Amino acid sequence: MHNTADAKLRTPLLFLLLAWLSFACSPTGKKGVSVMDFGAVNDGSALTSEAIQKAIDKVSADGGGQVNVPAGTYLSGTILLKDGVTLFLEKGAEIIGSNSLNDYTNIDPFTDAVGQQRGRCLIGAKGAKNIALKGEGAVNGRGERMVYTKKGQRSMRPFLIRIVDCQNVELDGIETRNSAAWNIHVFQSSKVRLTNLRILSQSEGNGDGIDVDSSNDVYIGGCDINAHDDAICFKSTSPQACRDVKVENCRLSSRWGAIKFGTESMGNFENFEISDCYIYDTHGGGIKVLSVDGSNVSNINIHDIEMNDVDMPIFMRLGARLRTYRNAEKRPVGSMSGVSIKNIKIHGKRWKKWRMEAPGTIFITGIEDAKIKDVSIENVDAVMYFNNKAEKEEVVLPENRERYPEFIFFGKKLPAYGAYIRHASGVTLKNVKLTVRNNDERSFVKVVDVDNLKLDNVQTNLAPAEGVQQYVFKDTACVKGHKPLLSSM
């Protein structure tokens, strides 16, 4: 016979155990509150952002917790995350954006590098701590459905997710689609984790995947991004530095750049490691490091990257546009030093869909009074599909000190198909092998105004065209370890 007291003790313990097991085994980790309990509508028929906001506000006021969005379609304008709140999108849940600008709040106005008025968003947070957006659901901006009733309104189109002045932020697992503008913008925030995100945004131009802006202690990992504009872009639209960032194990595709620093570049870019990423079907640059608004770029480590079907694989630019943002004072010309790009496999554009008539593989250019310094590009194996005739006259690229820093603005043709380097100091190319599948009669390497250049085992499969120098060194000093090799690759 069982002891009655023991039986009474076991009953509540058994209940608690069963309750815990029920929670632990549920597919969503079911906890917190449901937006449905606050009047949300999940058939996409009515604007339901007010109900979702009530749920977030209540949970935050009660000390924090999880707000669940069950399966269904939720038509929404701006939703703001608050302290301590995790917004959890269950499998089958989709938040879709309203097509009216009036339903979006501008949580932090600014004007970007091309003069567009920015700041509205579908899901946002400002000055919040310990917030998260997680789950297996989706956020769909429906950018293609936005209605603009007045001239100039299109430049105000909303971002999808905007994080401003926040700490301890996590975005994990969700899918974002069809943003009207940038998908995810993180500004002046710290301790941010962006993981396992799927970003599909081809409906509108300027649809960047992830923009990290004047922020620090940021981790991006395991993301799959297919964006109309830059896939991952680091910006500084304020004098505050963008620093201590790690990116790894991402798949990236873009109509423009895959991995990009700038163009908005007031604050410094410091301490970046980007590794183990696959870049494919990218039309405007694989790796782009740009400083044109006063940013000092230092300690950038990019390694173990594979590119497939990519135009202009490596582009670096130090310029003097010196644009200002948010009423900040104009900064002096910046600097670029300590950039390492290593272990890169490249398969270039297969057909003539290049942005330039005669592009190249590596393009580095500073300006006369601000040279790019201490750059190391090592262990590069590239296959490209160039097919250009030699020019009768020397191709001289414009300086473009103050122009928007895209390689397409330096003319239709680069003077070299392998590497063109200008206004730099301390550049090392080591173990760089380039195979051209067609034929190109331009120079393989052309260097202009470079100090302390080191070339070590830099190869091409093409013999020089008649009357064309394979290696051109103009106003260049200290060419060390120069070992040009030809092979029958």
Short mmCIF file of C-alpha atoms in Angstrom, two decimals:
data_model
loop_
_atom_site.label_atom_id
_atom_site.label_comp_id
_atom_site.label_asym_id
_atom_site.label_seq_id
_atom_site.Cartn_x
_atom_site.Cartn_y
_atom_site.Cartn_z
CA MET A 1 0.00 0.00 0.00
CA HIS A 2 1.34 3.45 -0.95
CA ASN A 3 1.80 6.12 1.65
CA THR A 4 -0.95 8.75 1.27
CA ALA A 5 1.41 11.64 2.03
CA ASP A 6 3.85 10.46 -0.64
CA ALA A 7 1.00 10.19 -3.14
CA LYS A 8 -0.10 13.77 -2.38
CA LEU A 9 3.48 14.97 -2.87
CA ARG A 10 3.90 13.07 -6.15
CA THR A 11 0.68 14.41 -7.70
CA PRO A 12 1.76 18.09 -8.03
CA LEU A 13 5.30 17.04 -9.01
CA LEU A 14 3.88 14.82 -11.76
CA PHE A 15 1.68 17.66 -12.97
CA LEU A 16 4.66 20.02 -13.13
CA LEU A 17 6.74 17.43 -14.98
CA LEU A 18 3.99 16.84 -17.55
CA ALA A 19 3.58 20.57 -18.01
CA TRP A 20 7.32 21.02 -18.55
CA LEU A 21 7.43 18.15 -21.05
CA SER A 22 4.47 19.63 -22.91
CA PHE A 23 6.31 22.94 -23.24
CA ALA A 24 9.69 21.41 -24.09
CA CYS A 25 8.26 19.16 -26.80
CA SER A 26 6.05 21.76 -28.49
CA PRO A 27 7.30 22.83 -31.94
CA THR A 28 7.43 26.51 -31.00
CA GLY A 29 8.45 26.30 -27.36
CA LYS A 30 4.91 27.53 -26.65
CA LYS A 31 5.07 30.27 -24.07
CA GLY A 32 4.17 33.91 -23.68
CA VAL A 33 1.04 35.43 -25.21
CA SER A 34 -0.64 35.23 -28.60
CA VAL A 35 -1.42 38.29 -30.70
CA MET A 36 -4.81 36.70 -31.32
CA ASP A 37 -5.71 37.36 -27.68
CA PHE A 38 -5.31 41.09 -28.39
CA GLY A 39 -7.62 41.17 -31.39
CA ALA A 40 -5.22 40.43 -34.25
CA VAL A 41 -6.75 39.32 -37.56
CA ASN A 42 -4.83 36.62 -39.41
CA ASP A 43 -6.58 36.38 -42.75
CA GLY A 44 -4.90 39.47 -44.30
CA SER A 45 -8.21 41.31 -44.56
CA ALA A 46 -7.67 44.18 -42.13
CA LEU A 47 -4.82 46.23 -40.72
CA THR A 48 -3.80 44.48 -37.52
CA SER A 49 -0.65 46.32 -36.42
CA GLU A 50 -2.49 47.96 -33.50
CA ALA A 51 -3.39 44.57 -32.00
CA ILE A 52 0.17 43.25 -32.42
CA GLN A 53 1.53 46.42 -30.83
CA LYS A 54 -0.79 46.05 -27.83
CA ALA A 55 0.56 42.55 -27.23
CA ILE A 56 4.17 43.78 -27.42
CA ASP A 57 3.52 46.74 -25.13
CA LYS A 58 1.79 44.56 -22.53
CA VAL A 59 4.52 41.94 -22.40
CA SER A 60 7.24 44.60 -22.19
CA ALA A 61 5.40 46.44 -19.39
CA ASP A 62 5.12 43.16 -17.49
CA GLY A 63 8.88 42.65 -17.57
CA GLY A 64 9.39 40.98 -20.93
CA GLY A 65 8.65 37.68 -22.60
CA GLN A 66 7.48 36.16 -25.86
CA VAL A 67 4.72 37.38 -28.17
CA ASN A 68 3.58 34.61 -30.50
CA VAL A 69 2.27 35.16 -34.01
CA PRO A 70 0.37 31.97 -35.00
CA ALA A 71 0.04 30.70 -38.56
CA GLY A 72 -1.89 33.09 -40.78
CA THR A 73 -1.49 36.34 -42.71
CA TYR A 74 -1.27 39.64 -40.81
CA LEU A 75 -1.64 42.92 -42.71
CA SER A 76 0.40 45.53 -40.88
CA GLY A 77 1.96 48.95 -40.75
CA THR A 78 4.80 49.80 -38.39
CA ILE A 79 5.29 47.52 -35.37
CA LEU A 80 7.82 48.54 -32.69
CA LEU A 81 9.65 46.01 -30.53
CA LYS A 82 10.05 47.01 -26.88
CA ASP A 83 12.43 46.07 -24.06
CA GLY A 84 12.60 42.38 -23.25
CA VAL A 85 10.24 41.21 -25.99
CA THR A 86 10.74 38.35 -28.42
CA LEU A 87 8.34 38.45 -31.36
CA PHE A 88 8.03 34.81 -32.44
CA LEU A 89 6.65 34.01 -35.89
CA GLU A 90 5.31 30.48 -35.86
CA LYS A 91 5.56 28.28 -38.94
CA GLY A 92 3.05 29.50 -41.51
CA ALA A 93 2.84 32.99 -40.02
CA GLU A 94 3.40 35.89 -42.41
CA ILE A 95 3.37 39.61 -41.61
CA ILE A 96 2.66 41.50 -44.83
CA GLY A 97 3.19 45.22 -45.33
CA SER A 98 0.44 47.72 -46.01
CA ASN A 99 0.61 49.41 -49.40
CA SER A 100 0.03 52.88 -47.88
CA LEU A 101 2.92 55.08 -46.65
CA ASN A 102 0.54 56.53 -44.04
CA ASP A 103 0.70 53.25 -42.12
CA TYR A 104 4.48 53.51 -41.57
CA THR A 105 6.31 55.47 -38.88
CA ASN A 106 9.66 57.16 -39.43
CA ILE A 107 11.54 56.18 -36.29
CA ASP A 108 14.80 57.95 -37.22
CA PRO A 109 14.85 60.19 -40.32
CA PHE A 110 17.96 60.51 -42.48
CA THR A 111 18.94 60.99 -46.12
CA ASP A 112 21.07 58.31 -47.76
CA ALA A 113 23.96 58.57 -50.24
CA VAL A 114 21.68 58.97 -53.26
CA GLY A 115 19.40 61.59 -51.69
CA GLN A 116 16.48 59.38 -50.64
CA GLN A 117 14.52 60.15 -47.46
CA ARG A 118 14.86 57.17 -45.17
CA GLY A 119 13.54 56.00 -41.82
CA ARG A 120 10.16 54.32 -42.20
CA CYS A 121 9.94 50.60 -41.48
CA LEU A 122 7.54 47.69 -41.10
CA ILE A 123 9.13 46.23 -37.94
CA GLY A 124 11.35 48.52 -35.91
CA ALA A 125 12.93 49.27 -32.56
CA LYS A 126 14.52 52.39 -31.11
CA GLY A 127 16.44 52.60 -27.86
CA ALA A 128 15.37 49.08 -26.85
CA LYS A 129 17.28 46.33 -25.03
CA ASN A 130 17.08 42.55 -25.08
CA ILE A 131 14.81 42.21 -28.11
CA ALA A 132 14.41 39.46 -30.68
CA LEU A 133 12.53 38.54 -33.85
CA LYS A 134 12.61 34.78 -34.29
CA GLY A 135 10.76 31.77 -35.63
CA GLU A 136 9.92 29.97 -38.85
CA GLY A 137 7.55 32.55 -40.30
CA ALA A 138 8.05 35.37 -42.80
CA VAL A 139 7.95 39.16 -43.07
CA ASN A 140 6.85 40.27 -46.54
CA GLY A 141 7.15 43.97 -47.35
CA ARG A 142 5.27 43.60 -50.65
CA GLY A 143 7.33 46.45 -52.04
CA GLU A 144 5.91 45.91 -55.50
CA ARG A 145 2.45 46.82 -54.16
CA MET A 146 3.34 50.14 -52.53
CA VAL A 147 1.16 53.03 -53.70
CA TYR A 148 2.76 56.46 -54.09
CA THR A 149 0.22 59.27 -54.43
CA LYS A 150 2.58 62.26 -54.55
CA LYS A 151 5.75 63.16 -56.40
CA GLY A 152 8.87 62.16 -54.44
CA GLN A 153 7.10 59.66 -52.20
CA ARG A 154 8.91 56.71 -53.66
CA SER A 155 12.13 57.86 -52.00
CA MET A 156 10.32 57.47 -48.66
CA ARG A 157 9.48 53.79 -49.14
CA PRO A 158 9.86 51.81 -45.92
CA PHE A 159 12.59 49.43 -44.83
CA LEU A 160 11.47 46.00 -43.74
CA ILE A 161 13.24 45.76 -40.34
CA ARG A 162 14.99 48.68 -38.67
CA ILE A 163 17.02 48.54 -35.43
CA VAL A 164 18.13 51.93 -34.04
CA ASP A 165 20.18 52.57 -30.89
CA CYS A 166 19.47 49.11 -29.43
CA GLN A 167 21.46 46.62 -27.37
CA ASN A 168 21.29 42.83 -27.25
CA VAL A 169 19.37 42.15 -30.45
CA GLU A 170 18.71 38.78 -32.08
CA LEU A 171 17.13 38.01 -35.43
CA ASP A 172 17.03 34.31 -36.13
CA GLY A 173 15.38 31.86 -38.49
CA ILE A 174 12.82 34.08 -40.19
CA GLU A 175 12.40 34.75 -43.89
CA THR A 176 12.14 38.28 -45.26
CA ARG A 177 10.72 39.01 -48.70
CA ASN A 178 10.17 41.85 -51.13
CA SER A 179 11.13 44.86 -49.07
CA ALA A 180 10.21 48.23 -50.54
CA ALA A 181 13.75 49.39 -49.65
CA TRP A 182 16.54 47.92 -47.48
CA ASN A 183 15.56 44.68 -45.75
CA ILE A 184 17.43 44.91 -42.45
CA HIS A 185 19.09 48.12 -41.23
CA VAL A 186 21.02 48.09 -37.94
CA PHE A 187 22.05 51.61 -36.85
CA GLN A 188 24.16 52.64 -33.85
CA SER A 189 23.40 49.38 -32.07
CA SER A 190 25.57 46.85 -30.25
CA LYS A 191 25.58 43.14 -29.43
CA VAL A 192 23.55 42.15 -32.47
CA ARG A 193 23.17 38.59 -33.81
CA LEU A 194 21.68 37.97 -37.25
CA THR A 195 21.55 34.23 -37.87
CA ASN A 196 19.93 31.70 -40.18
CA LEU A 197 17.97 34.34 -42.06
CA ARG A 198 16.61 33.86 -45.58
CA ILE A 199 16.32 37.15 -47.42
CA LEU A 200 14.60 37.22 -50.82
CA SER A 201 14.24 40.75 -52.12
CA GLN A 202 14.09 41.33 -55.88
CA SER A 203 10.83 43.25 -56.16
CA GLU A 204 12.25 46.76 -55.86
CA GLY A 205 15.55 48.48 -56.60
CA ASN A 206 17.73 49.48 -53.66
CA GLY A 207 16.59 46.37 -51.76
CA ASP A 208 19.75 45.73 -49.74
CA GLY A 209 19.85 42.50 -47.75
CA ILE A 210 21.57 43.46 -44.48
CA ASP A 211 23.00 46.93 -43.75
CA VAL A 212 25.12 47.31 -40.62
CA ASP A 213 25.50 51.04 -39.98
CA SER A 214 27.68 52.70 -37.29
CA SER A 215 27.24 49.63 -35.08
CA ASN A 216 29.56 47.36 -33.10
CA ASP A 217 29.82 43.81 -31.82
CA VAL A 218 27.76 42.33 -34.67
CA TYR A 219 27.63 38.70 -35.79
CA ILE A 220 26.09 37.54 -39.09
CA GLY A 221 26.06 33.80 -39.69
CA GLY A 222 24.32 31.17 -41.77
CA CYS A 223 22.26 33.64 -43.81
CA ASP A 224 21.01 33.08 -47.37
CA ILE A 225 20.58 36.42 -49.15
CA ASN A 226 19.31 37.11 -52.67
CA ALA A 227 18.96 40.88 -52.96
CA HIS A 228 18.33 43.35 -55.76
CA ASP A 229 20.96 45.66 -54.27
CA ASP A 230 23.93 44.94 -52.00
CA ALA A 231 23.64 41.64 -50.12
CA ILE A 232 25.64 42.59 -47.00
CA CYS A 233 26.69 46.22 -46.72
CA PHE A 234 28.57 48.04 -43.95
CA LYS A 235 27.80 51.73 -43.67
CA SER A 236 28.45 54.68 -41.39
CA THR A 237 25.82 57.36 -41.88
CA SER A 238 27.16 59.03 -38.74
CA PRO A 239 30.67 59.74 -37.41
CA GLN A 240 30.31 56.72 -35.09
CA ALA A 241 32.50 53.80 -36.15
CA CYS A 242 31.25 50.51 -37.51
CA ARG A 243 33.50 47.96 -35.84
CA ASP A 244 34.02 44.49 -34.39
CA VAL A 245 31.95 42.60 -36.95
CA LYS A 246 32.14 38.92 -37.89
CA VAL A 247 30.41 37.35 -40.91
CA GLU A 248 30.61 33.66 -41.78
CA ASN A 249 28.92 30.84 -43.65
CA CYS A 250 26.59 32.96 -45.79
CA ARG A 251 25.26 32.51 -49.35
CA LEU A 252 25.05 35.83 -51.19
CA SER A 253 23.64 36.96 -54.52
CA SER A 254 23.04 40.51 -55.71
CA ARG A 255 22.29 42.69 -58.70
CA TRP A 256 25.09 44.91 -57.29
CA GLY A 257 27.64 44.07 -54.60
CA ALA A 258 27.79 40.95 -52.45
CA ILE A 259 30.08 42.13 -49.62
CA LYS A 260 30.47 45.90 -49.49
CA PHE A 261 31.91 48.63 -47.24
CA GLY A 262 30.30 52.03 -48.02
CA THR A 263 29.27 54.02 -49.91
CA GLU A 264 28.03 55.99 -46.88
CA SER A 265 31.31 56.12 -45.00
CA MET A 266 31.70 58.91 -42.42
CA GLY A 267 32.58 56.78 -39.39
CA ASN A 268 35.50 54.37 -39.35
CA PHE A 269 35.38 50.69 -40.34
CA GLU A 270 37.49 48.70 -37.87
CA ASN A 271 38.09 45.05 -37.03
CA PHE A 272 36.12 42.92 -39.49
CA GLU A 273 36.42 39.23 -40.24
CA ILE A 274 34.44 37.81 -43.17
CA SER A 275 34.93 34.17 -44.05
CA ASP A 276 33.54 30.98 -45.59
CA CYS A 277 30.94 32.66 -47.79
CA TYR A 278 29.66 31.65 -51.23
CA ILE A 279 28.91 34.49 -53.66
CA TYR A 280 26.99 33.76 -56.86
CA ASP A 281 25.13 35.52 -59.70
CA THR A 282 26.40 38.95 -58.68
CA HIS A 283 26.49 41.78 -61.22
CA GLY A 284 28.25 44.68 -59.52
CA GLY A 285 31.19 43.45 -57.46
CA GLY A 286 32.04 40.52 -55.22
CA ILE A 287 34.14 42.23 -52.53
CA LYS A 288 34.01 46.05 -52.44
CA VAL A 289 35.90 48.13 -49.86
CA LEU A 290 35.08 51.83 -50.21
CA SER A 291 35.86 54.95 -48.18
CA VAL A 292 34.80 58.27 -49.67
CA ASP A 293 33.21 60.31 -46.83
CA GLY A 294 36.13 60.40 -44.37
CA SER A 295 36.12 56.87 -42.99
CA ASN A 296 39.41 55.35 -41.81
CA VAL A 297 39.33 51.67 -42.81
CA SER A 298 41.61 49.32 -40.88
CA ASN A 299 42.08 45.69 -39.87
CA ILE A 300 39.81 44.08 -42.47
CA ASN A 301 40.31 40.33 -42.82
CA ILE A 302 38.41 38.59 -45.64
CA HIS A 303 39.24 34.97 -46.33
CA ASP A 304 37.97 31.68 -47.73
CA ILE A 305 35.44 33.11 -50.17
CA GLU A 306 34.14 31.39 -53.31
CA MET A 307 32.59 33.39 -56.14
CA ASN A 308 30.63 32.02 -59.08
CA ASP A 309 29.29 34.12 -61.98
CA VAL A 310 30.55 37.39 -60.47
CA ASP A 311 31.46 40.67 -62.18
CA MET A 312 34.49 42.68 -60.87
CA PRO A 313 35.49 40.30 -58.07
CA ILE A 314 37.64 42.70 -55.99
CA PHE A 315 37.27 46.49 -55.97
CA MET A 316 38.84 48.92 -53.49
CA ARG A 317 38.38 52.69 -53.56
CA LEU A 318 39.60 55.56 -51.37
CA GLY A 319 38.11 58.87 -52.49
CA ALA A 320 37.13 62.36 -51.41
CA ARG A 321 33.39 62.74 -51.96
CA LEU A 322 33.06 63.83 -48.29
CA ARG A 323 29.31 63.72 -48.06
CA THR A 324 27.72 64.34 -44.66
CA TYR A 325 24.67 62.79 -42.98
CA ARG A 326 22.43 63.70 -40.04
CA ASN A 327 23.82 67.26 -39.90
CA ALA A 328 27.29 66.03 -38.94
CA GLU A 329 30.35 68.12 -39.75
CA LYS A 330 32.28 67.27 -42.88
CA ARG A 331 35.27 65.04 -42.23
CA PRO A 332 38.71 65.19 -43.87
CA VAL A 333 39.72 62.59 -46.43
CA GLY A 334 39.92 59.19 -44.77
CA SER A 335 42.39 56.34 -45.06
CA MET A 336 42.51 52.66 -45.94
CA SER A 337 45.13 50.30 -44.52
CA GLY A 338 45.53 46.79 -43.21
CA VAL A 339 43.21 44.99 -45.63
CA SER A 340 43.86 41.27 -46.12
CA ILE A 341 42.01 39.25 -48.77
CA LYS A 342 43.06 35.61 -48.81
CA ASN A 343 42.05 32.20 -50.15
CA ILE A 344 39.63 33.34 -52.86
CA LYS A 345 38.20 31.18 -55.65
CA ILE A 346 36.60 33.06 -58.51
CA HIS A 347 34.52 32.03 -61.51
CA GLY A 348 33.64 35.18 -63.40
CA LYS A 349 30.73 36.18 -65.58
CA ARG A 350 30.38 33.68 -68.39
CA TRP A 351 28.70 35.94 -70.94
CA LYS A 352 28.92 39.58 -71.95
CA LYS A 353 26.71 40.92 -69.21
CA TRP A 354 29.44 42.93 -67.54
CA ARG A 355 28.84 46.41 -66.15
CA MET A 356 31.93 47.60 -68.04
CA GLU A 357 32.83 46.86 -71.63
CA ALA A 358 36.28 45.63 -70.57
CA PRO A 359 36.31 44.90 -66.83
CA GLY A 360 39.04 43.38 -64.68
CA THR A 361 39.62 40.98 -61.81
CA ILE A 362 41.28 43.23 -59.20
CA PHE A 363 40.80 47.02 -59.25
CA ILE A 364 42.41 49.16 -56.53
CA THR A 365 42.55 52.95 -56.66
CA GLY A 366 43.21 55.66 -54.11
CA ILE A 367 43.89 59.31 -54.87
CA GLU A 368 47.22 61.12 -55.17
CA ASP A 369 47.08 62.68 -51.69
CA ALA A 370 45.49 59.66 -49.98
CA LYS A 371 47.00 56.35 -50.98
CA ILE A 372 45.58 52.96 -50.07
CA LYS A 373 48.17 51.29 -47.82
CA ASP A 374 49.22 47.83 -46.70
CA VAL A 375 46.95 45.60 -48.77
CA SER A 376 47.61 41.89 -49.09
CA ILE A 377 45.80 39.75 -51.66
CA GLU A 378 46.94 36.15 -51.45
CA ASN A 379 45.99 32.73 -52.80
CA VAL A 380 43.55 33.75 -55.53
CA ASP A 381 42.50 31.26 -58.21
CA ALA A 382 40.33 32.98 -60.82
CA VAL A 383 38.72 31.88 -64.07
CA MET A 384 37.42 34.78 -66.17
CA TYR A 385 35.79 35.14 -69.60
CA PHE A 386 37.37 38.33 -70.95
CA ASN A 387 37.73 38.89 -74.69
CA ASN A 388 39.09 42.33 -75.54
CA LYS A 389 41.38 43.81 -78.16
CA ALA A 390 44.42 45.89 -77.29
CA GLU A 391 43.85 49.64 -77.38
CA LYS A 392 45.83 51.71 -79.87
CA GLU A 393 46.26 54.48 -77.30
CA GLU A 394 46.92 54.18 -73.58
CA VAL A 395 43.76 53.97 -71.47
CA VAL A 396 43.95 56.58 -68.69
CA LEU A 397 41.25 56.35 -66.05
CA PRO A 398 39.71 59.53 -64.61
CA GLU A 399 40.50 60.31 -60.98
CA ASN A 400 36.85 60.91 -59.98
CA ARG A 401 37.88 62.16 -56.54
CA GLU A 402 34.41 63.36 -55.57
CA ARG A 403 32.18 61.05 -57.57
CA TYR A 404 30.02 58.19 -56.32
CA PRO A 405 32.50 55.32 -55.91
CA GLU A 406 31.32 52.71 -58.38
CA PHE A 407 33.81 51.06 -60.74
CA ILE A 408 31.47 51.69 -63.68
CA PHE A 409 32.14 55.45 -63.36
CA PHE A 410 35.84 55.04 -64.24
CA GLY A 411 35.09 54.51 -67.91
CA LYS A 412 34.14 51.62 -70.14
CA LYS A 413 37.51 49.87 -70.07
CA LEU A 414 40.19 49.02 -67.54
CA PRO A 415 43.79 49.06 -68.81
CA ALA A 416 44.48 45.57 -67.41
CA TYR A 417 42.44 42.40 -67.18
CA GLY A 418 44.24 40.91 -64.16
CA ALA A 419 45.01 43.75 -61.74
CA TYR A 420 44.91 47.54 -62.07
CA ILE A 421 46.40 49.32 -59.04
CA ARG A 422 46.78 53.08 -58.68
CA HIS A 423 47.79 55.48 -55.87
CA ALA A 424 48.75 52.88 -53.29
CA SER A 425 51.60 51.88 -51.00
CA GLY A 426 52.61 48.51 -49.64
CA VAL A 427 50.51 46.29 -51.91
CA THR A 428 51.28 42.57 -52.04
CA LEU A 429 49.88 40.13 -54.60
CA LYS A 430 50.98 36.58 -53.80
CA ASN A 431 49.97 33.29 -55.42
CA VAL A 432 47.47 34.89 -57.78
CA LYS A 433 46.53 32.68 -60.73
CA LEU A 434 44.22 33.88 -63.50
CA THR A 435 42.89 31.68 -66.29
CA VAL A 436 41.13 33.48 -69.16
CA ARG A 437 38.85 31.17 -71.15
CA ASN A 438 38.75 33.41 -74.23
CA ASN A 439 41.47 35.87 -75.17
CA ASP A 440 42.39 39.32 -73.93
CA GLU A 441 45.03 41.55 -75.48
CA ARG A 442 45.22 44.08 -72.66
CA SER A 443 48.06 44.10 -70.15
CA PHE A 444 47.80 41.50 -67.40
CA VAL A 445 48.92 43.85 -64.59
CA LYS A 446 49.15 47.63 -64.70
CA VAL A 447 50.40 49.64 -61.73
CA VAL A 448 50.44 53.44 -61.49
CA ASP A 449 51.95 55.49 -58.65
CA VAL A 450 52.52 52.65 -56.18
CA ASP A 451 55.29 52.42 -53.57
CA ASN A 452 56.61 49.14 -52.19
CA LEU A 453 54.79 46.82 -54.53
CA LYS A 454 55.40 43.10 -54.10
CA LEU A 455 54.39 40.54 -56.70
CA ASP A 456 55.09 36.90 -55.91
CA ASN A 457 53.93 34.09 -58.19
CA VAL A 458 51.37 36.10 -60.14
CA GLN A 459 50.28 34.05 -63.17
CA THR A 460 48.17 34.18 -66.28
CA ASN A 461 47.59 31.56 -68.96
CA LEU A 462 47.72 34.17 -71.75
CA ALA A 463 50.89 35.09 -73.59
CA PRO A 464 51.23 38.85 -74.14
CA ALA A 465 49.68 40.22 -77.31
CA GLU A 466 52.03 41.62 -79.92
CA GLY A 467 53.27 45.05 -78.91
CA VAL A 468 51.58 44.89 -75.48
CA GLN A 469 53.46 44.79 -72.20
CA GLN A 470 52.26 42.04 -69.89
CA TYR A 471 53.31 44.01 -66.79
CA VAL A 472 53.23 47.81 -66.79
CA PHE A 473 54.80 49.74 -63.91
CA LYS A 474 54.26 53.48 -64.21
CA ASP A 475 55.64 55.87 -61.57
CA THR A 476 56.04 52.85 -59.33
CA ALA A 477 58.89 52.20 -56.91
CA CYS A 478 60.21 49.17 -55.04
CA VAL A 479 58.92 46.34 -57.18
CA LYS A 480 60.06 43.36 -55.07
CA GLY A 481 59.87 39.64 -55.58
CA HIS A 482 58.46 40.07 -59.08
CA LYS A 483 58.12 36.57 -60.49
CA PRO A 484 55.75 36.61 -63.48
CA LEU A 485 55.04 33.10 -64.68
CA LEU A 486 53.32 31.76 -67.76
CA SER A 487 51.67 28.37 -67.78
CA SER A 488 49.53 26.21 -70.03
CA MET A 489 46.59 26.20 -67.66
#
